């Protein structure tokens, strides 16, 4: 493994999550272990219901694990300060549509207690990163789906996070929107940031990821470097389907 990936940004060990339902307990994650290094773009793949979002929610402290540990920058994710260096974009981000994009970013910056001068500069930077300075002063209610995705991504980038966690960041976007998200991810990699994103858009993963993990029914079924995971003569789509299909 490349030396810059030696110290894990995300370190998950033996992670299991069980949800109680009317039909009985459901094992959402079973003995998941992952180590993700600095500067990696890590693709977390799996069909719907595989447990991807559950794993992300454990990392963010939203969901309690039944067993195992999850650490970010060496800090247990149950500790609030473990999330100080994280940016997060949810699968279906919802926000205050009565605000303008710039007002949303100002509000987020105040929550981070950012000094005014720094906040103004960070807003300028993230609007340019996400290619939406031209709509920053329009109400979010007038934004297209792709534009809403990008203003929420700008919000996730506002605190200049060392780790960006994205849950299905390109879902439902048109080709231009997907290209913009890829451009942002590539820029973060170049800056030495770590990006962890879940997806079932296999083409997007092939284009931007250094490392890939595949989850099925709460279990890790494959993991490896993006350029080595898929056997010769097989594409990612065929390999993915083989890994997640029942025997």
JSON list of N, CA, C and O in Angstrom, two decimals, residues 113-171:
[
{"chain": "A", "resi": 113, "resn": "UNK", "atom": "N", "xyz": [-18.91, 28.61, 14.24]},
{"chain": "A", "resi": 113, "resn": "UNK", "atom": "CA", "xyz": [-18.27, 29.71, 14.97]},
{"chain": "A", "resi": 113, "resn": "UNK", "atom": "C", "xyz": [-17.05, 30.23, 14.22]},
{"chain": "A", "resi": 113, "resn": "UNK", "atom": "O", "xyz": [-16.01, 30.55, 14.82]},
{"chain": "A", "resi": 114, "resn": "UNK", "atom": "N", "xyz": [-17.19, 30.33, 12.91]},
{"chain": "A", "resi": 114, "resn": "UNK", "atom": "CA", "xyz": [-16.10, 30.82, 12.09]},
{"chain": "A", "resi": 114, "resn": "UNK", "atom": "C", "xyz": [-16.05, 32.34, 12.16]},
{"chain": "A", "resi": 114, "resn": "UNK", "atom": "O", "xyz": [-17.08, 33.00, 12.06]},
{"chain": "A", "resi": 115, "resn": "UNK", "atom": "N", "xyz": [-14.86, 32.92, 12.31]},
{"chain": "A", "resi": 115, "resn": "UNK", "atom": "CA", "xyz": [-14.74, 34.38, 12.27]},
{"chain": "A", "resi": 115, "resn": "UNK", "atom": "C", "xyz": [-15.25, 34.93, 10.94]},
{"chain": "A", "resi": 115, "resn": "UNK", "atom": "O", "xyz": [-15.12, 34.28, 9.91]},
{"chain": "A", "resi": 116, "resn": "UNK", "atom": "N", "xyz": [-15.82, 36.13, 10.97]},
{"chain": "A", "resi": 116, "resn": "UNK", "atom": "CA", "xyz": [-16.49, 36.68, 9.79]},
{"chain": "A", "resi": 116, "resn": "UNK", "atom": "C", "xyz": [-15.57, 36.74, 8.57]},
{"chain": "A", "resi": 116, "resn": "UNK", "atom": "O", "xyz": [-15.96, 36.35, 7.47]},
{"chain": "A", "resi": 117, "resn": "UNK", "atom": "N", "xyz": [-14.35, 37.21, 8.76]},
{"chain": "A", "resi": 117, "resn": "UNK", "atom": "CA", "xyz": [-13.43, 37.34, 7.62]},
{"chain": "A", "resi": 117, "resn": "UNK", "atom": "C", "xyz": [-13.13, 35.98, 7.01]},
{"chain": "A", "resi": 117, "resn": "UNK", "atom": "O", "xyz": [-13.15, 35.81, 5.77]},
{"chain": "A", "resi": 118, "resn": "UNK", "atom": "N", "xyz": [-12.88, 34.98, 7.86]},
{"chain": "A", "resi": 118, "resn": "UNK", "atom": "CA", "xyz": [-12.61, 33.64, 7.36]},
{"chain": "A", "resi": 118, "resn": "UNK", "atom": "C", "xyz": [-13.85, 33.05, 6.68]},
{"chain": "A", "resi": 118, "resn": "UNK", "atom": "O", "xyz": [-13.74, 32.39, 5.64]},
{"chain": "A", "resi": 119, "resn": "UNK", "atom": "N", "xyz": [-15.02, 33.30, 7.26]},
{"chain": "A", "resi": 119, "resn": "UNK", "atom": "CA", "xyz": [-16.25, 32.76, 6.70]},
{"chain": "A", "resi": 119, "resn": "UNK", "atom": "C", "xyz": [-16.51, 33.32, 5.30]},
{"chain": "A", "resi": 119, "resn": "UNK", "atom": "O", "xyz": [-16.87, 32.57, 4.38]},
{"chain": "A", "resi": 120, "resn": "UNK", "atom": "N", "xyz": [-16.33, 34.63, 5.14]},
{"chain": "A", "resi": 120, "resn": "UNK", "atom": "CA", "xyz": [-16.53, 35.23, 3.82]},
{"chain": "A", "resi": 120, "resn": "UNK", "atom": "C", "xyz": [-15.61, 34.59, 2.79]},
{"chain": "A", "resi": 120, "resn": "UNK", "atom": "O", "xyz": [-16.03, 34.29, 1.66]},
{"chain": "A", "resi": 121, "resn": "UNK", "atom": "N", "xyz": [-14.37, 34.36, 3.18]},
{"chain": "A", "resi": 121, "resn": "UNK", "atom": "CA", "xyz": [-13.41, 33.75, 2.24]},
{"chain": "A", "resi": 121, "resn": "UNK", "atom": "C", "xyz": [-13.77, 32.29, 1.94]},
{"chain": "A", "resi": 121, "resn": "UNK", "atom": "O", "xyz": [-13.70, 31.85, 0.79]},
{"chain": "A", "resi": 122, "resn": "UNK", "atom": "N", "xyz": [-14.18, 31.54, 2.97]},
{"chain": "A", "resi": 122, "resn": "UNK", "atom": "CA", "xyz": [-14.55, 30.14, 2.75]},
{"chain": "A", "resi": 122, "resn": "UNK", "atom": "C", "xyz": [-15.80, 30.04, 1.86]},
{"chain": "A", "resi": 122, "resn": "UNK", "atom": "O", "xyz": [-15.89, 29.15, 1.02]},
{"chain": "A", "resi": 123, "resn": "UNK", "atom": "N", "xyz": [-16.75, 30.94, 2.05]},
{"chain": "A", "resi": 123, "resn": "UNK", "atom": "CA", "xyz": [-17.93, 30.92, 1.19]},
{"chain": "A", "resi": 123, "resn": "UNK", "atom": "C", "xyz": [-17.53, 31.16, -0.26]},
{"chain": "A", "resi": 123, "resn": "UNK", "atom": "O", "xyz": [-18.02, 30.47, -1.17]},
{"chain": "A", "resi": 124, "resn": "UNK", "atom": "N", "xyz": [-16.65, 32.12, -0.49]},
{"chain": "A", "resi": 124, "resn": "UNK", "atom": "CA", "xyz": [-16.18, 32.36, -1.86]},
{"chain": "A", "resi": 124, "resn": "UNK", "atom": "C", "xyz": [-15.53, 31.12, -2.44]},
{"chain": "A", "resi": 124, "resn": "UNK", "atom": "O", "xyz": [-15.79, 30.72, -3.59]},
{"chain": "A", "resi": 125, "resn": "UNK", "atom": "N", "xyz": [-14.71, 30.44, -1.65]},
{"chain": "A", "resi": 125, "resn": "UNK", "atom": "CA", "xyz": [-13.97, 29.26, -2.13]},
{"chain": "A", "resi": 125, "resn": "UNK", "atom": "C", "xyz": [-14.92, 28.12, -2.45]},
{"chain": "A", "resi": 125, "resn": "UNK", "atom": "O", "xyz": [-14.82, 27.50, -3.52]},
{"chain": "A", "resi": 126, "resn": "UNK", "atom": "N", "xyz": [-15.86, 27.82, -1.54]},
{"chain": "A", "resi": 126, "resn": "UNK", "atom": "CA", "xyz": [-16.72, 26.65, -1.77]},
{"chain": "A", "resi": 126, "resn": "UNK", "atom": "C", "xyz": [-17.72, 26.89, -2.89]},
{"chain": "A", "resi": 126, "resn": "UNK", "atom": "O", "xyz": [-18.11, 25.96, -3.60]},
{"chain": "A", "resi": 127, "resn": "UNK", "atom": "N", "xyz": [-18.14, 28.14, -3.08]},
{"chain": "A", "resi": 127, "resn": "UNK", "atom": "CA", "xyz": [-19.01, 28.43, -4.22]},
{"chain": "A", "resi": 127, "resn": "UNK", "atom": "C", "xyz": [-18.28, 28.21, -5.53]},
{"chain": "A", "resi": 127, "resn": "UNK", "atom": "O", "xyz": [-18.85, 27.69, -6.50]},
{"chain": "A", "resi": 128, "resn": "UNK", "atom": "N", "xyz": [-17.01, 28.58, -5.56]},
{"chain": "A", "resi": 128, "resn": "UNK", "atom": "CA", "xyz": [-16.22, 28.34, -6.76]},
{"chain": "A", "resi": 128, "resn": "UNK", "atom": "C", "xyz": [-15.93, 26.86, -6.94]},
{"chain": "A", "resi": 128, "resn": "UNK", "atom": "O", "xyz": [-15.97, 26.34, -8.07]},
{"chain": "A", "resi": 129, "resn": "UNK", "atom": "N", "xyz": [-15.64, 26.16, -5.84]},
{"chain": "A", "resi": 129, "resn": "UNK", "atom": "CA", "xyz": [-15.39, 24.72, -5.91]},
{"chain": "A", "resi": 129, "resn": "UNK", "atom": "C", "xyz": [-16.55, 23.97, -6.54]},
{"chain": "A", "resi": 129, "resn": "UNK", "atom": "O", "xyz": [-16.37, 23.04, -7.32]},
{"chain": "A", "resi": 130, "resn": "UNK", "atom": "N", "xyz": [-17.75, 24.37, -6.17]},
{"chain": "A", "resi": 130, "resn": "UNK", "atom": "CA", "xyz": [-18.95, 23.68, -6.64]},
{"chain": "A", "resi": 130, "resn": "UNK", "atom": "C", "xyz": [-19.57, 24.34, -7.87]},
{"chain": "A", "resi": 130, "resn": "UNK", "atom": "O", "xyz": [-20.63, 23.91, -8.34]},
{"chain": "A", "resi": 131, "resn": "UNK", "atom": "N", "xyz": [-18.91, 25.37, -8.37]},
{"chain": "A", "resi": 131, "resn": "UNK", "atom": "CA", "xyz": [-19.29, 26.03, -9.62]},
{"chain": "A", "resi": 131, "resn": "UNK", "atom": "C", "xyz": [-20.69, 26.63, -9.58]},
{"chain": "A", "resi": 131, "resn": "UNK", "atom": "O", "xyz": [-21.45, 26.54, -10.54]},
{"chain": "A", "resi": 132, "resn": "UNK", "atom": "N", "xyz": [-21.02, 27.28, -8.45]},
{"chain": "A", "resi": 132, "resn": "UNK", "atom": "CA", "xyz": [-22.35, 27.90, -8.35]},
{"chain": "A", "resi": 132, "resn": "UNK", "atom": "C", "xyz": [-22.32, 29.34, -7.83]},
{"chain": "A", "resi": 132, "resn": "UNK", "atom": "O", "xyz": [-23.33, 29.80, -7.27]},
{"chain": "A", "resi": 133, "resn": "UNK", "atom": "N", "xyz": [-21.24, 30.10, -8.01]},
{"chain": "A", "resi": 133, "resn": "UNK", "atom": "CA", "xyz": [-21.29, 31.49, -7.52]},
{"chain": "A", "resi": 133, "resn": "UNK", "atom": "C", "xyz": [-22.37, 32.31, -8.19]},
{"chain": "A", "resi": 133, "resn": "UNK", "atom": "O", "xyz": [-22.91, 33.26, -7.60]},
{"chain": "A", "resi": 134, "resn": "UNK", "atom": "N", "xyz": [-22.75, 31.95, -9.42]},
{"chain": "A", "resi": 134, "resn": "UNK", "atom": "CA", "xyz": [-23.74, 32.72, -10.18]},
{"chain": "A", "resi": 134, "resn": "UNK", "atom": "C", "xyz": [-25.16, 32.56, -9.64]},
{"chain": "A", "resi": 134, "resn": "UNK", "atom": "O", "xyz": [-26.04, 33.35, -9.99]},
{"chain": "A", "resi": 135, "resn": "UNK", "atom": "N", "xyz": [-25.40, 31.55, -8.80]},
{"chain": "A", "resi": 135, "resn": "UNK", "atom": "CA", "xyz": [-26.75, 31.37, -8.24]},
{"chain": "A", "resi": 135, "resn": "UNK", "atom": "C", "xyz": [-26.77, 31.55, -6.72]},
{"chain": "A", "resi": 135, "resn": "UNK", "atom": "O", "xyz": [-27.78, 31.32, -6.07]},
{"chain": "A", "resi": 136, "resn": "UNK", "atom": "N", "xyz": [-25.66, 32.00, -6.15]},
{"chain": "A", "resi": 136, "resn": "UNK", "atom": "CA", "xyz": [-25.53, 32.08, -4.69]},
{"chain": "A", "resi": 136, "resn": "UNK", "atom": "C", "xyz": [-26.56, 33.00, -4.06]},
{"chain": "A", "resi": 136, "resn": "UNK", "atom": "O", "xyz": [-26.96, 32.78, -2.91]},
{"chain": "A", "resi": 137, "resn": "UNK", "atom": "N", "xyz": [-27.02, 34.00, -4.78]},
{"chain": "A", "resi": 137, "resn": "UNK", "atom": "CA", "xyz": [-27.94, 34.96, -4.19]},
{"chain": "A", "resi": 137, "resn": "UNK", "atom": "C", "xyz": [-29.38, 34.75, -4.62]},
{"chain": "A", "resi": 137, "resn": "UNK", "atom": "O", "xyz": [-30.24, 35.61, -4.39]},
{"chain": "A", "resi": 138, "resn": "UNK", "atom": "N", "xyz": [-29.64, 33.60, -5.24]},
{"chain": "A", "resi": 138, "resn": "UNK", "atom": "CA", "xyz": [-31.02, 33.19, -5.52]},
{"chain": "A", "resi": 138, "resn": "UNK", "atom": "C", "xyz": [-31.54, 32.32, -4.38]},
{"chain": "A", "resi": 138, "resn": "UNK", "atom": "O", "xyz": [-30.76, 31.63, -3.71]},
{"chain": "A", "resi": 139, "resn": "UNK", "atom": "N", "xyz": [-32.85, 32.33, -4.19]},
{"chain": "A", "resi": 139, "resn": "UNK", "atom": "CA", "xyz": [-33.44, 31.45, -3.19]},
{"chain": "A", "resi": 139, "resn": "UNK", "atom": "C", "xyz": [-33.29, 29.99, -3.62]},
{"chain": "A", "resi": 139, "resn": "UNK", "atom": "O", "xyz": [-33.46, 29.66, -4.81]},
{"chain": "A", "resi": 140, "resn": "UNK", "atom": "N", "xyz": [-32.98, 29.14, -2.66]},
{"chain": "A", "resi": 140, "resn": "UNK", "atom": "CA", "xyz": [-32.75, 27.73, -2.96]},
{"chain": "A", "resi": 140, "resn": "UNK", "atom": "C", "xyz": [-33.99, 27.08, -3.54]},
{"chain": "A", "resi": 140, "resn": "UNK", "atom": "O", "xyz": [-33.91, 26.11, -4.31]},
{"chain": "A", "resi": 141, "resn": "UNK", "atom": "N", "xyz": [-35.16, 27.62, -3.24]},
{"chain": "A", "resi": 141, "resn": "UNK", "atom": "CA", "xyz": [-36.41, 27.10, -3.81]},
{"chain": "A", "resi": 141, "resn": "UNK", "atom": "C", "xyz": [-36.41, 27.14, -5.33]},
{"chain": "A", "resi": 141, "resn": "UNK", "atom": "O", "xyz": [-37.13, 26.37, -5.98]},
{"chain": "A", "resi": 142, "resn": "UNK", "atom": "N", "xyz": [-35.59, 28.02, -5.92]},
{"chain": "A", "resi": 142, "resn": "UNK", "atom": "CA", "xyz": [-35.54, 28.14, -7.38]},
{"chain": "A", "resi": 142, "resn": "UNK", "atom": "C", "xyz": [-34.48, 27.24, -8.00]},
{"chain": "A", "resi": 142, "resn": "UNK", "atom": "O", "xyz": [-34.35, 27.19, -9.22]},
{"chain": "A", "resi": 143, "resn": "UNK", "atom": "N", "xyz": [-33.71, 26.51, -7.18]},
{"chain": "A", "resi": 143, "resn": "UNK", "atom": "CA", "xyz": [-32.62, 25.68, -7.69]},
{"chain": "A", "resi": 143, "resn": "UNK", "atom": "C", "xyz": [-33.16, 24.39, -8.31]},
{"chain": "A", "resi": 143, "resn": "UNK", "atom": "O", "xyz": [-34.15, 23.82, -7.85]},
{"chain": "A", "resi": 144, "resn": "UNK", "atom": "N", "xyz": [-32.45, 23.90, -9.31]},
{"chain": "A", "resi": 144, "resn": "UNK", "atom": "CA", "xyz": [-32.69, 22.56, -9.82]},
{"chain": "A", "resi": 144, "resn": "UNK", "atom": "C", "xyz": [-32.17, 21.55, -8.81]},
{"chain": "A", "resi": 144, "resn": "UNK", "atom": "O", "xyz": [-31.47, 21.90, -7.85]},
{"chain": "A", "resi": 145, "resn": "UNK", "atom": "N", "xyz": [-32.48, 20.26, -9.06]},
{"chain": "A", "resi": 145, "resn": "UNK", "atom": "CA", "xyz": [-32.00, 19.22, -8.14]},
{"chain": "A", "resi": 145, "resn": "UNK", "atom": "C", "xyz": [-30.47, 19.21, -8.07]},
{"chain": "A", "resi": 145, "resn": "UNK", "atom": "O", "xyz": [-29.89, 19.11, -7.01]},
{"chain": "A", "resi": 146, "resn": "UNK", "atom": "N", "xyz": [-29.84, 19.33, -9.23]},
{"chain": "A", "resi": 146, "resn": "UNK", "atom": "CA", "xyz": [-28.38, 19.33, -9.25]},
{"chain": "A", "resi": 146, "resn": "UNK", "atom": "C", "xyz": [-27.80, 20.52, -8.52]},
{"chain": "A", "resi": 146, "resn": "UNK", "atom": "O", "xyz": [-26.78, 20.40, -7.83]},
{"chain": "A", "resi": 147, "resn": "UNK", "atom": "N", "xyz": [-28.44, 21.70, -8.66]},
{"chain": "A", "resi": 147, "resn": "UNK", "atom": "CA", "xyz": [-27.96, 22.89, -7.97]},
{"chain": "A", "resi": 147, "resn": "UNK", "atom": "C", "xyz": [-28.14, 22.75, -6.46]},
{"chain": "A", "resi": 147, "resn": "UNK", "atom": "O", "xyz": [-27.28, 23.18, -5.68]},
{"chain": "A", "resi": 148, "resn": "UNK", "atom": "N", "xyz": [-29.25, 22.14, -6.03]},
{"chain": "A", "resi": 148, "resn": "UNK", "atom": "CA", "xyz": [-29.44, 21.91, -4.59]},
{"chain": "A", "resi": 148, "resn": "UNK", "atom": "C", "xyz": [-28.37, 20.95, -4.06]},
{"chain": "A", "resi": 148, "resn": "UNK", "atom": "O", "xyz": [-27.86, 21.13, -2.95]},
{"chain": "A", "resi": 149, "resn": "UNK", "atom": "N", "xyz": [-28.05, 19.94, -4.86]},
{"chain": "A", "resi": 149, "resn": "UNK", "atom": "CA", "xyz": [-27.01, 18.99, -4.45]},
{"chain": "A", "resi": 149, "resn": "UNK", "atom": "C", "xyz": [-25.69, 19.73, -4.27]},
{"chain": "A", "resi": 149, "resn": "UNK", "atom": "O", "xyz": [-24.95, 19.49, -3.31]},
{"chain": "A", "resi": 150, "resn": "UNK", "atom": "N", "xyz": [-25.41, 20.66, -5.17]},
{"chain": "A", "resi": 150, "resn": "UNK", "atom": "CA", "xyz": [-24.13, 21.36, -5.10]},
{"chain": "A", "resi": 150, "resn": "UNK", "atom": "C", "xyz": [-24.08, 22.39, -3.97]},
{"chain": "A", "resi": 150, "resn": "UNK", "atom": "O", "xyz": [-23.02, 22.56, -3.36]},
{"chain": "A", "resi": 151, "resn": "UNK", "atom": "N", "xyz": [-25.19, 23.06, -3.65]},
{"chain": "A", "resi": 151, "resn": "UNK", "atom": "CA", "xyz": [-25.15, 23.98, -2.51]},
{"chain": "A", "resi": 151, "resn": "UNK", "atom": "C", "xyz": [-25.00, 23.21, -1.20]},
{"chain": "A", "resi": 151, "resn": "UNK", "atom": "O", "xyz": [-24.31, 23.65, -0.28]},
{"chain": "A", "resi": 152, "resn": "UNK", "atom": "N", "xyz": [-25.60, 22.02, -1.13]},
{"chain": "A", "resi": 152, "resn": "UNK", "atom": "CA", "xyz": [-25.43, 21.19, 0.07]},
{"chain": "A", "resi": 152, "resn": "UNK", "atom": "C", "xyz": [-24.00, 20.64, 0.14]},
{"chain": "A", "resi": 152, "resn": "UNK", "atom": "O", "xyz": [-23.44, 20.49, 1.24]},
{"chain": "A", "resi": 153, "resn": "UNK", "atom": "N", "xyz": [-23.40, 20.36, -1.02]},
{"chain": "A", "resi": 153, "resn": "UNK", "atom": "CA", "xyz": [-22.00, 19.96, -1.03]},
{"chain": "A", "resi": 153, "resn": "UNK", "atom": "C", "xyz": [-21.12, 21.13, -0.59]},
{"chain": "A", "resi": 153, "resn": "UNK", "atom": "O", "xyz": [-20.16, 20.94, 0.18]},
{"chain": "A", "resi": 154, "resn": "UNK", "atom": "N", "xyz": [-21.43, 22.33, -1.05]},
{"chain": "A", "resi": 154, "resn": "UNK", "atom": "CA", "xyz": [-20.68, 23.51, -0.62]},
{"chain": "A", "resi": 154, "resn": "UNK", "atom": "C", "xyz": [-20.75, 23.67, 0.89]},
{"chain": "A", "resi": 154, "resn": "UNK", "atom": "O", "xyz": [-19.75, 23.99, 1.55]},
{"chain": "A", "resi": 155, "resn": "UNK", "atom": "N", "xyz": [-21.94, 23.41, 1.46]},
{"chain": "A", "resi": 155, "resn": "UNK", "atom": "CA", "xyz": [-22.09, 23.49, 2.92]},
{"chain": "A", "resi": 155, "resn": "UNK", "atom": "C", "xyz": [-21.22, 22.44, 3.60]},
{"chain": "A", "resi": 155, "resn": "UNK", "atom": "O", "xyz": [-20.60, 22.72, 4.63]},
{"chain": "A", "resi": 156, "resn": "UNK", "atom": "N", "xyz": [-21.15, 21.24, 3.02]},
{"chain": "A", "resi": 156, "resn": "UNK", "atom": "CA", "xyz": [-20.32, 20.17, 3.61]},
{"chain": "A", "resi": 156, "resn": "UNK", "atom": "C", "xyz": [-18.84, 20.51, 3.55]},
{"chain": "A", "resi": 156, "resn": "UNK", "atom": "O", "xyz": [-18.05, 20.02, 4.37]},
{"chain": "A", "resi": 157, "resn": "UNK", "atom": "N", "xyz": [-18.45, 21.33, 2.59]},
{"chain": "A", "resi": 157, "resn": "UNK", "atom": "CA", "xyz": [-17.04, 21.70, 2.41]},
{"chain": "A", "resi": 157, "resn": "UNK", "atom": "C", "xyz": [-16.66, 22.95, 3.20]},
{"chain": "A", "resi": 157, "resn": "UNK", "atom": "O", "xyz": [-15.47, 23.30, 3.25]},
{"chain": "A", "resi": 158, "resn": "UNK", "atom": "N", "xyz": [-17.62, 23.63, 3.79]},
{"chain": "A", "resi": 158, "resn": "UNK", "atom": "CA", "xyz": [-17.40, 24.96, 4.35]},
{"chain": "A", "resi": 158, "resn": "UNK", "atom": "C", "xyz": [-16.32, 24.98, 5.42]},
{"chain": "A", "resi": 158, "resn": "UNK", "atom": "O", "xyz": [-15.52, 25.92, 5.49]},
{"chain": "A", "resi": 159, "resn": "UNK", "atom": "N", "xyz": [-16.28, 23.95, 6.27]},
{"chain": "A", "resi": 159, "resn": "UNK", "atom": "CA", "xyz": [-15.30, 23.93, 7.36]},
{"chain": "A", "resi": 159, "resn": "UNK", "atom": "C", "xyz": [-13.95, 23.35, 6.94]},
{"chain": "A", "resi": 159, "resn": "UNK", "atom": "O", "xyz": [-13.12, 23.03, 7.78]},
{"chain": "A", "resi": 160, "resn": "UNK", "atom": "N", "xyz": [-13.74, 23.23, 5.60]},
{"chain": "A", "resi": 160, "resn": "UNK", "atom": "CA", "xyz": [-12.49, 22.71, 5.04]},
{"chain": "A", "resi": 160, "resn": "UNK", "atom": "C", "xyz": [-12.14, 21.36, 5.67]},
{"chain": "A", "resi": 160, "resn": "UNK", "atom": "O", "xyz": [-11.06, 21.17, 6.23]},
{"chain": "A", "resi": 161, "resn": "UNK", "atom": "N", "xyz": [-13.05, 20.37, 5.57]},
{"chain": "A", "resi": 161, "resn": "UNK", "atom": "CA", "xyz": [-12.87, 19.11, 6.28]},
{"chain": "A", "resi": 161, "resn": "UNK", "atom": "C", "xyz": [-11.72, 18.28, 5.71]},
{"chain": "A", "resi": 161, "resn": "UNK", "atom": "O", "xyz": [-11.42, 18.33, 4.51]},
{"chain": "A", "resi": 162, "resn": "UNK", "atom": "N", "xyz": [-11.09, 17.52, 6.59]},
{"chain": "A", "resi": 162, "resn": "UNK", "atom": "CA", "xyz": [-10.04, 16.59, 6.16]},
{"chain": "A", "resi": 162, "resn": "UNK", "atom": "C", "xyz": [-10.66, 15.29, 5.64]},
{"chain": "A", "resi": 162, "resn": "UNK", "atom": "O", "xyz": [-10.00, 14.54, 4.91]},
{"chain": "A", "resi": 163, "resn": "UNK", "atom": "N", "xyz": [-11.89, 15.02, 6.03]},
{"chain": "A", "resi": 163, "resn": "UNK", "atom": "CA", "xyz": [-12.62, 13.83, 5.58]},
{"chain": "A", "resi": 163, "resn": "UNK", "atom": "C", "xyz": [-14.00, 14.27, 5.10]},
{"chain": "A", "resi": 163, "resn": "UNK", "atom": "O", "xyz": [-14.74, 14.92, 5.83]},
{"chain": "A", "resi": 164, "resn": "UNK", "atom": "N", "xyz": [-14.32, 13.90, 3.87]},
{"chain": "A", "resi": 164, "resn": "UNK", "atom": "CA", "xyz": [-15.65, 14.18, 3.33]},
{"chain": "A", "resi": 164, "resn": "UNK", "atom": "C", "xyz": [-16.38, 12.87, 3.14]},
{"chain": "A", "resi": 164, "resn": "UNK", "atom": "O", "xyz": [-15.88, 11.97, 2.46]},
{"chain": "A", "resi": 165, "resn": "UNK", "atom": "N", "xyz": [-17.56, 12.75, 3.74]},
{"chain": "A", "resi": 165, "resn": "UNK", "atom": "CA", "xyz": [-18.38, 11.54, 3.63]},
{"chain": "A", "resi": 165, "resn": "UNK", "atom": "C", "xyz": [-19.60, 11.87, 2.78]},
{"chain": "A", "resi": 165, "resn": "UNK", "atom": "O", "xyz": [-20.36, 12.80, 3.10]},
{"chain": "A", "resi": 166, "resn": "UNK", "atom": "N", "xyz": [-19.77, 11.13, 1.70]},
{"chain": "A", "resi": 166, "resn": "UNK", "atom": "CA", "xyz": [-20.84, 11.38, 0.74]},
{"chain": "A", "resi": 166, "resn": "UNK", "atom": "C", "xyz": [-21.70, 10.13, 0.60]},
{"chain": "A", "resi": 166, "resn": "UNK", "atom": "O", "xyz": [-21.18, 9.06, 0.33]},
{"chain": "A", "resi": 167, "resn": "UNK", "atom": "N", "xyz": [-22.99, 10.29, 0.76]},
{"chain": "A", "resi": 167, "resn": "UNK", "atom": "CA", "xyz": [-23.92, 9.17, 0.62]},
{"chain": "A", "resi": 167, "resn": "UNK", "atom": "C", "xyz": [-24.66, 9.33, -0.71]},
{"chain": "A", "resi": 167, "resn": "UNK", "atom": "O", "xyz": [-25.51, 10.20, -0.85]},
{"chain": "A", "resi": 168, "resn": "UNK", "atom": "N", "xyz": [-24.32, 8.51, -1.69]},
{"chain": "A", "resi": 168, "resn": "UNK", "atom": "CA", "xyz": [-24.92, 8.56, -3.03]},
{"chain": "A", "resi": 168, "resn": "UNK", "atom": "C", "xyz": [-24.88, 9.98, -3.60]},
{"chain": "A", "resi": 168, "resn": "UNK", "atom": "O", "xyz": [-25.92, 10.57, -3.94]},
{"chain": "A", "resi": 169, "resn": "UNK", "atom": "N", "xyz": [-23.68, 10.56, -3.76]},
{"chain": "A", "resi": 169, "resn": "UNK", "atom": "CA", "xyz": [-23.60, 11.98, -4.15]},
{"chain": "A", "resi": 169, "resn": "UNK", "atom": "C", "xyz": [-24.07, 12.28, -5.56]},
{"chain": "A", "resi": 169, "resn": "UNK", "atom": "O", "xyz": [-24.43, 13.42, -5.85]},
{"chain": "A", "resi": 170, "resn": "UNK", "atom": "N", "xyz": [-24.08, 11.29, -6.46]},
{"chain": "A", "resi": 170, "resn": "UNK", "atom": "CA", "xyz": [-24.47, 11.57, -7.85]},
{"chain": "A", "resi": 170, "resn": "UNK", "atom": "C", "xyz": [-25.83, 10.98, -8.20]},
{"chain": "A", "resi": 170, "resn": "UNK", "atom": "O", "xyz": [-26.24, 11.02, -9.36]},
{"chain": "A", "resi": 171, "resn": "UNK", "atom": "N", "xyz": [-26.54, 10.43, -7.22]},
{"chain": "A", "resi": 171, "resn": "UNK", "atom": "CA", "xyz": [-27.83, 9.81, -7.49]},
{"chain": "A", "resi": 171, "resn": "UNK", "atom": "C", "xyz": [-28.83, 10.80, -8.07]},
{"chain": "A", "resi": 171, "resn": "UNK", "atom": "O", "xyz": [-29.08, 11.86, -7.51]}
]
